[in-house]
Short mmCIF file of C-alpha atoms in Angstrom, two decimals:
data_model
loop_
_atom_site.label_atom_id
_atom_site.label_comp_id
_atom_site.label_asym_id
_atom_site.label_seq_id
_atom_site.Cartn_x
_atom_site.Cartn_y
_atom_site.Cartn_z
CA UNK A 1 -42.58 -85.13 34.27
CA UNK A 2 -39.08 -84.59 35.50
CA UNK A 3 -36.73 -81.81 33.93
CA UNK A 4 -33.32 -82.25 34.82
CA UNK A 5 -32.57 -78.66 34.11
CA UNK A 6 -29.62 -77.76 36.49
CA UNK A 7 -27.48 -80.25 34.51
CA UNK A 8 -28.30 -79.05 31.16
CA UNK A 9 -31.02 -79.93 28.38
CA UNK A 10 -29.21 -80.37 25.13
CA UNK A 11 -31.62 -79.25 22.40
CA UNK A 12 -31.51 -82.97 20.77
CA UNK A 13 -33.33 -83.99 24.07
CA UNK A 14 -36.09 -81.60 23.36
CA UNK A 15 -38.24 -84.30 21.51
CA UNK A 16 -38.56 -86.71 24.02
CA UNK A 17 -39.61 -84.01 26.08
CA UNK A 18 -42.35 -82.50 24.51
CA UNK A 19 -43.62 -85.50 23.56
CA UNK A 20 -45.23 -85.95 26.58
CA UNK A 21 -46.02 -82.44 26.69
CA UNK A 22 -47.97 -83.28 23.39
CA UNK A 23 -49.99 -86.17 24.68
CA UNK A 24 -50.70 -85.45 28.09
CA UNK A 25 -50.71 -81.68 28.37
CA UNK A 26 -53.49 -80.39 26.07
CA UNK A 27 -56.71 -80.98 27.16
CA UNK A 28 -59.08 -83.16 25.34
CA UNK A 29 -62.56 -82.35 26.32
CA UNK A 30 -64.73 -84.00 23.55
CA UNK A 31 -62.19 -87.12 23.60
CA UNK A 32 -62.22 -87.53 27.60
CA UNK A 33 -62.93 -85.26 30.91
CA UNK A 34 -61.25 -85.01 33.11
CA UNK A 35 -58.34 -85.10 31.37
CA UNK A 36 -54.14 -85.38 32.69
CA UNK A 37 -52.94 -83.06 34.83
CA UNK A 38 -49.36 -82.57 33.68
CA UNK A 39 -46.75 -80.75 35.78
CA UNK A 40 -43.27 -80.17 34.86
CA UNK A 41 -41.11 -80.94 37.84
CA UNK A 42 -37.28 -79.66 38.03
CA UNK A 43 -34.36 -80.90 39.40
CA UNK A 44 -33.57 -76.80 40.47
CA UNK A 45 -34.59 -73.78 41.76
CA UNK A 46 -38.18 -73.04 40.42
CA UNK A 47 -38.45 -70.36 38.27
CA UNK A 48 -40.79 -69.03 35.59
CA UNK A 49 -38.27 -67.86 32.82
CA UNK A 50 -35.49 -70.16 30.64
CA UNK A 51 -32.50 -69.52 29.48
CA UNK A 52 -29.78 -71.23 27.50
CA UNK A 53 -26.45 -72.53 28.22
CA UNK A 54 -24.06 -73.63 26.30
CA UNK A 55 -24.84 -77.75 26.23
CA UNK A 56 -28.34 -76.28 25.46
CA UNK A 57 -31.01 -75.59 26.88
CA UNK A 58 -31.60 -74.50 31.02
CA UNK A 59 -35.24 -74.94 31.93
CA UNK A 60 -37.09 -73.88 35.55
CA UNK A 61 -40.56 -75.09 36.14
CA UNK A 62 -42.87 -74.48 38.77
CA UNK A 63 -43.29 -77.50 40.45
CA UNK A 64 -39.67 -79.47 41.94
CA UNK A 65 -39.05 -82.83 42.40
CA UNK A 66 -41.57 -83.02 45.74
CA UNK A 67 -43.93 -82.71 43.93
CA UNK A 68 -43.76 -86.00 41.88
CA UNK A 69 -44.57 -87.80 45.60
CA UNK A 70 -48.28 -87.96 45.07
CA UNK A 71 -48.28 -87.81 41.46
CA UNK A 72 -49.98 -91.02 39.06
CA UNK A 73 -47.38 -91.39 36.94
CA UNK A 74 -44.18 -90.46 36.76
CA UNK A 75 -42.17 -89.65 33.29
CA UNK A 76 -38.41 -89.34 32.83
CA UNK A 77 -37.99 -88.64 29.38
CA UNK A 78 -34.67 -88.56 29.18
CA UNK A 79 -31.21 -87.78 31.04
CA UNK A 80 -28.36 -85.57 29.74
CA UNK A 81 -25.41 -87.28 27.27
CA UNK A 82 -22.69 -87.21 30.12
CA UNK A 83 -24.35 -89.04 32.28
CA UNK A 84 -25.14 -91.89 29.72
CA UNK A 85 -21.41 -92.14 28.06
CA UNK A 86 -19.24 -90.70 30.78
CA UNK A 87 -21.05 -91.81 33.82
CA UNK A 88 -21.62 -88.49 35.10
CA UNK A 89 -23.82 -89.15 38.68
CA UNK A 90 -27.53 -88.16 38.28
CA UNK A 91 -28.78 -85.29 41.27
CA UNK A 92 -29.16 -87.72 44.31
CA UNK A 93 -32.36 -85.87 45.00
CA UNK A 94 -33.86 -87.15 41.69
CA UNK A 95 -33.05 -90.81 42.47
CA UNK A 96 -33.84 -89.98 46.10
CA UNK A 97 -37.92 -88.04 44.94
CA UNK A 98 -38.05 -91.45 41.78
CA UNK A 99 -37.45 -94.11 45.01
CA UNK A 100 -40.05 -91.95 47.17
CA UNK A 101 -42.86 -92.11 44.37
CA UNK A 102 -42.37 -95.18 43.22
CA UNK A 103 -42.82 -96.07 47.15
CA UNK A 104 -45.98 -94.23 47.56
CA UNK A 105 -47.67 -96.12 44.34
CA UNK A 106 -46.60 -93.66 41.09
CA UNK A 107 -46.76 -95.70 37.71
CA UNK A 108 -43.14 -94.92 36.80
CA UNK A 109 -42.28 -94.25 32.77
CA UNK A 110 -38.83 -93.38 31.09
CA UNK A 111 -38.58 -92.79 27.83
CA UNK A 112 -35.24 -93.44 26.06
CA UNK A 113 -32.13 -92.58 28.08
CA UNK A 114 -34.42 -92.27 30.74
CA UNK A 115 -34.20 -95.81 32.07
CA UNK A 116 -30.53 -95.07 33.01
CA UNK A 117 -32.73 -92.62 35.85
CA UNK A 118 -34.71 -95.56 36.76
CA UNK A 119 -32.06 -98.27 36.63
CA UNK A 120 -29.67 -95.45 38.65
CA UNK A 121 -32.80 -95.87 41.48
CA UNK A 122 -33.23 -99.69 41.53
CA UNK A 123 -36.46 -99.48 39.84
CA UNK A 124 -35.74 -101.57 37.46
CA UNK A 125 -33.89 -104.02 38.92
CA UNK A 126 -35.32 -107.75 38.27
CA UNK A 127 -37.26 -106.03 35.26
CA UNK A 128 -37.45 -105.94 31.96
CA UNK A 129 -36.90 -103.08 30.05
CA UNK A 130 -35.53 -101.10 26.55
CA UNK A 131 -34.41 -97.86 25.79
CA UNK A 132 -32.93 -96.25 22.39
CA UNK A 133 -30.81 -99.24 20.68
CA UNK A 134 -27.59 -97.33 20.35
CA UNK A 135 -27.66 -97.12 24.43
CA UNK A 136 -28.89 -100.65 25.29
CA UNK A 137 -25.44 -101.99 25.26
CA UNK A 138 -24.39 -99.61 27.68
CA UNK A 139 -27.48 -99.74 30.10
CA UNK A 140 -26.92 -103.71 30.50
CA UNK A 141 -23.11 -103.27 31.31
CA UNK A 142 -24.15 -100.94 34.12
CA UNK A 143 -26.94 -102.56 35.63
CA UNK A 144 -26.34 -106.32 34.99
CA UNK A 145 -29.57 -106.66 37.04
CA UNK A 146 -31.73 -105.03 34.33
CA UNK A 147 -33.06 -107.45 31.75
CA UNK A 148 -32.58 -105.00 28.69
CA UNK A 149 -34.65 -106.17 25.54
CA UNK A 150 -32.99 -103.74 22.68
CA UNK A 151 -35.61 -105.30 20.01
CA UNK A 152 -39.20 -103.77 21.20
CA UNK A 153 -40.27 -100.56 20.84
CA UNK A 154 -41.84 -100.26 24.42
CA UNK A 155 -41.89 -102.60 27.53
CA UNK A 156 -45.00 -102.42 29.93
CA UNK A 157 -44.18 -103.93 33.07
CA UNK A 158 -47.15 -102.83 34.93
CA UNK A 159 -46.41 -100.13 37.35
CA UNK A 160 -42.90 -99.33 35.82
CA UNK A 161 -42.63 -98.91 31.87
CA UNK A 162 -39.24 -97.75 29.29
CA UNK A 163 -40.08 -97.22 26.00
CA UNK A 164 -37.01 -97.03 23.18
CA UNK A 165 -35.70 -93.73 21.96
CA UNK A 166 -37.30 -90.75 19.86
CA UNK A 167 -40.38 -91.60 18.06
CA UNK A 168 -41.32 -94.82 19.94
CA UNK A 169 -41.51 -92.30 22.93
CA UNK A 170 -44.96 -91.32 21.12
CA UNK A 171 -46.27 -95.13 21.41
CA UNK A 172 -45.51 -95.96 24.60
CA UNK A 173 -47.37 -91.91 25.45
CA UNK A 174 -50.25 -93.13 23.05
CA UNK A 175 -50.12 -96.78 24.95
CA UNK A 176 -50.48 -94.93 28.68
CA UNK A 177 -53.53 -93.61 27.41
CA UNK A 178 -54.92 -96.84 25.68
CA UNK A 179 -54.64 -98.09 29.02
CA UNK A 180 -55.94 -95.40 31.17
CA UNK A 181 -58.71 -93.94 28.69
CA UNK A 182 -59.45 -96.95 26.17
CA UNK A 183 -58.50 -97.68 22.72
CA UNK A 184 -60.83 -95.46 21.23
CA UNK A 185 -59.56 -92.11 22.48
CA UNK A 186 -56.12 -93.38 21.83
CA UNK A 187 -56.97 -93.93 18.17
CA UNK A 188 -58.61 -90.17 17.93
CA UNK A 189 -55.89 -88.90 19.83
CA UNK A 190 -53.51 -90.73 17.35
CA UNK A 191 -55.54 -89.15 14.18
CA UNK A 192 -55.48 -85.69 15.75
CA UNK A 193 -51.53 -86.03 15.85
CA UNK A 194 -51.26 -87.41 12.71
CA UNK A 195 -48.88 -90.50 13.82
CA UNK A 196 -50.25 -94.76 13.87
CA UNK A 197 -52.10 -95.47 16.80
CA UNK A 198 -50.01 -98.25 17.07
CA UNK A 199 -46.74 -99.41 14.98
CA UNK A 200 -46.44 -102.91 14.09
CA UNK A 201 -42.78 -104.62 15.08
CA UNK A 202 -40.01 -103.41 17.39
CA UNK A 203 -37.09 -101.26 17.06
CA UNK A 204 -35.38 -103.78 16.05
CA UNK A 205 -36.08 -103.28 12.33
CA UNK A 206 -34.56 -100.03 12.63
CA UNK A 207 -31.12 -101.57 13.87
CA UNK A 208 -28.22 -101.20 11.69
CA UNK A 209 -27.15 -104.92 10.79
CA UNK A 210 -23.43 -104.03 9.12
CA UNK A 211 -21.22 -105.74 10.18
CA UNK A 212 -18.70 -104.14 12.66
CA UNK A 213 -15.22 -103.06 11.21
CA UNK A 214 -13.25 -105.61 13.26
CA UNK A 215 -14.11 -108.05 10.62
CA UNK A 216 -12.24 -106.52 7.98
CA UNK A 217 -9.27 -107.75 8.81
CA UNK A 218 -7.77 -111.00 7.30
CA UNK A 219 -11.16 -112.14 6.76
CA UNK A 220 -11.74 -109.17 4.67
CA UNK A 221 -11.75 -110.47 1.30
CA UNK A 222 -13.65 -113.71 2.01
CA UNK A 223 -16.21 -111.63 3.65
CA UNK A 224 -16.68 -108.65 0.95
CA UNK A 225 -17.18 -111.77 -1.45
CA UNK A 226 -19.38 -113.12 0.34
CA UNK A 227 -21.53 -109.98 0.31
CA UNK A 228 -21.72 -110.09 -3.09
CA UNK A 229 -22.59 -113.60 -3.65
CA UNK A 230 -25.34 -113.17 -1.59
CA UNK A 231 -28.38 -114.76 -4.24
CA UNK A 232 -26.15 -118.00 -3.92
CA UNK A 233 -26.53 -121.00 -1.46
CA UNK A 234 -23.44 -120.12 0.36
CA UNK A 235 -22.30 -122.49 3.43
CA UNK A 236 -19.75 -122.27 5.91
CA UNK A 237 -17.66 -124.91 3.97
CA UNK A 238 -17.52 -122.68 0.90
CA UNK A 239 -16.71 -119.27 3.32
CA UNK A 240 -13.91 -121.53 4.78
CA UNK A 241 -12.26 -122.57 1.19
CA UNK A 242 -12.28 -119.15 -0.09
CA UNK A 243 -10.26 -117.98 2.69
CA UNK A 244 -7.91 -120.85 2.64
CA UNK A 245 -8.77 -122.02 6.05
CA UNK A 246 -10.91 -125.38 7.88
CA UNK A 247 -14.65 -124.65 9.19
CA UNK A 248 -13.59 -125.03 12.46
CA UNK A 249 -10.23 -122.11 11.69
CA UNK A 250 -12.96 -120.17 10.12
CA UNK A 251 -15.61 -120.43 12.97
CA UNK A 252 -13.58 -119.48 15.25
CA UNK A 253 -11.66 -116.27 13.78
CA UNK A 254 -14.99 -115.01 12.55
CA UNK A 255 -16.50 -115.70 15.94
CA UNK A 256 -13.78 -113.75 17.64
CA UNK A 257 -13.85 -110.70 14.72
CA UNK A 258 -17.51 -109.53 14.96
CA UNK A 259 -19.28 -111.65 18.19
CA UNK A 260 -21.23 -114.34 15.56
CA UNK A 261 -21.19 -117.51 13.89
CA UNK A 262 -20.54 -117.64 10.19
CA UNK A 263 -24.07 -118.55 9.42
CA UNK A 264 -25.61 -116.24 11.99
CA UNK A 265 -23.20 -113.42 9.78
CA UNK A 266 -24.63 -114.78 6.86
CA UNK A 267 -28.12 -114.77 8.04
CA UNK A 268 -27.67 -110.82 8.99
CA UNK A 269 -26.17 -110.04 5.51
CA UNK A 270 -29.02 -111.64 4.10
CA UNK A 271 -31.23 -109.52 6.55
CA UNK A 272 -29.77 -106.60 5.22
CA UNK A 273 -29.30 -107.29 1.64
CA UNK A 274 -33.09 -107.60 1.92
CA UNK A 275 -33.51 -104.64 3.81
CA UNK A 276 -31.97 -102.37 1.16
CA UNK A 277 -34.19 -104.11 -1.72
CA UNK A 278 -37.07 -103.22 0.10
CA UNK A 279 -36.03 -100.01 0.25
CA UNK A 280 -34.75 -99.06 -2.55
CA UNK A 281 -36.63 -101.21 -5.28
CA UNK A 282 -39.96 -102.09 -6.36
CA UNK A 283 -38.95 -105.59 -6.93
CA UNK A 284 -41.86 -108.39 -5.92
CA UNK A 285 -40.92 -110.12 -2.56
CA UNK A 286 -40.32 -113.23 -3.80
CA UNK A 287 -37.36 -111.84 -5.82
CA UNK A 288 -36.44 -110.15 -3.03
CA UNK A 289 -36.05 -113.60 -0.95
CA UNK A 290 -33.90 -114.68 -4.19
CA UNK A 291 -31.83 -111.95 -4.19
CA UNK A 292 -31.09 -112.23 -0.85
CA UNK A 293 -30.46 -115.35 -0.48
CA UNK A 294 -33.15 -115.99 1.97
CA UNK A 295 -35.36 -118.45 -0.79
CA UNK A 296 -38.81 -118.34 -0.76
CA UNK A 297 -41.21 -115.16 0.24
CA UNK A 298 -42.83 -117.23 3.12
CA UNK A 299 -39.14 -118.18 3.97
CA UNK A 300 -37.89 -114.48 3.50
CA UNK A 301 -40.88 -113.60 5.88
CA UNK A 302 -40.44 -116.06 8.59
CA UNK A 303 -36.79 -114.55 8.47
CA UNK A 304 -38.44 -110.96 8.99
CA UNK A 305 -40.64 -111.83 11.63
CA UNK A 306 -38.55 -113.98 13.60
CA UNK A 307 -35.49 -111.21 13.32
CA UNK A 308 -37.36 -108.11 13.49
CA UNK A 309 -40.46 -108.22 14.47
CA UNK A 310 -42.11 -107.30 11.32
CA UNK A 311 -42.90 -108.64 8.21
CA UNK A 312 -41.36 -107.44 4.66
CA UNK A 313 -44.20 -105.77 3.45
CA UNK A 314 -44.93 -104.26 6.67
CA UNK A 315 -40.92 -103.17 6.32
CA UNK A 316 -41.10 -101.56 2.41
CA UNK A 317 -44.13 -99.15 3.81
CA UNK A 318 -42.15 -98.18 6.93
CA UNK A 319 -39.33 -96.90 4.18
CA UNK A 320 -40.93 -95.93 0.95
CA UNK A 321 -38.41 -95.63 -1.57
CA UNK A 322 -36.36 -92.55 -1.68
CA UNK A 323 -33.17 -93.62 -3.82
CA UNK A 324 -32.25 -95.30 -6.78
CA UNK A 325 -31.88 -98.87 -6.72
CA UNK A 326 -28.08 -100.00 -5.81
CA UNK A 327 -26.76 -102.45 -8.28
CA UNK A 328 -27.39 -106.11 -8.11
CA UNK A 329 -24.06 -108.34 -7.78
CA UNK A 330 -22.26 -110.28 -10.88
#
């Protein structure tokens, strides 16, 4: 696994890191023997202490970046903020020791911000991949080449595999060894950690779906009545007359606000309306889909799985309530 310590380990970044750490670098005897061989591989001088810096953390291993020519797999679990949001350059030497194992037959991995290592080193050019949804964005604007899928928790693309940020870091770990050591000791594994085996849906049920605050604008008003007329059959006709405006005037402003059409916006107020129900109330499913606006409970479901991956009662266990119910609108 690579550890980019020379340019800083902010503490944040720690997760991602010992994830791996976690799944691959206890031994499991009664689960599977052999087991991985993990070796922590830095980006500097190899040392045997730590010591912190001020963006974090500074970590030396024992093994450097030769060593991952030769190794299985390969696992960037991350790379330091700057070089995501300010396009600070990655050590050429990491790129140069990713291209060189990927070349001599490693299985390559990031997880989250990771992929900006293996994007940085053409790996995953022509591919598709993910990484944490509040970076996708920013990975496809820099490598236009990558085919970046910001709904799915994990993409396995044979020999080169990105996994979103955080947690689904764990299930794309637990996923390496379904494949390597079967489902069974992936299950145990799983039970031993205390964590799903495997997660149903993608990230993309974990996505904010607010609307950005470019809408609020002139279409303000229309739109914050909107949201609370929600458990109505509203249609682009009735959006348009409220604001004063044709379907076509309307279409087009909206469009140009916040990047949708008026009934995709409706749609993911709907979406979210639904989301927070589920959340935050007890209420059966099918008044869910009514309160929403989204109908039925097979239509409110089709809605879930077709949108994020995952269907509504899958969704209320992933977020057990934890607050009081918000009030329902007039």
């Amino acid at each position: 696994m690579v550890v980019t310590e020379d340019i800083g380990v902010p503490s944040w970044d720690l997760y991602e890191l010992s994830i791996p750490c976690t799944v691959f670098g206890k031994p499991q005897p009664d689960l599977a023997d052999p087991w991985y061989d993990l070796r922590l591989c830095g980006t500097g001088e190899r040392r045997q202490d730590s010591s912190a810096i001020e963006t974090g953390l500074s970590l030396r291993t024992r093994h450097g970046l030769d060593d991952l020519v030769g190794a299985d797999t390969v696992i960037v679990p991350s790379v330091p903020d700057p070089c995501v949001d300010e396009g600070r350059p990655l050590p050429r030497a990491l790129l140069t020791a990713l291209r060189h194992a990927h070349d001599a037959g490693a299985r390559m991995v990031s997880l989250c911000t990771g992929a900006f290592a293996l994007a940085e080193a053409g790996l995953l050019d022509g591919r598709r991949a993910t990484a944490h949804w509040m970076h996708t964005a920013q990975l496809a604007a820099r490598y236009p080449k990558v085919g970046v899928d910001d709904s799915v928790l994990y993409v396995d693309d044979g020999d080169v595999l990105t996994s979103a940020g955080l947690t689904a870091g764990l299930d794309l770990c637990l996923h390496l060894v379904r494949r390597d050591l079967g489902a069974h000791v992936a299950n145990q594994l799983a039970r031993r950690m205390v964590v799903p085996a495997h997660r149903p849906g993608g990230q993309a049920q974990f996505i904010d779906l607010s609307v950005p605050a470019a809408d609020e604008g002139s279409l303000g008003p229309v739109l914050d009545w909107a949201r609370t007329h929600l458990d109505q059959p509203l249609t682009v006709e009735d959006l348009a007359r409220r604001a004063a405006m044709s379907p076509r005037t309307l279409h087009r402003r909206l469009q140009a606000a916040t990047g949708t059409t008026p009934l995709q916006w409706l749609l993911t107020q709907r979406l979210g309306r639904a989301q927070s129900l589920l959340e935050s109330s007890d209420l059966p499913i099918e008044k869910v889909g009514e309160l929403s606006g989204l109908g039925t409970a097979n239509n409110l479901r089709h809605h879930f799985l077709k949108q994020l991956g995952v269907s509504p009662s899958d969704y209320r266990r992933a977020f057990p309530r934890t607050a009081p119910e918000p009030p329902l609108p007039a």
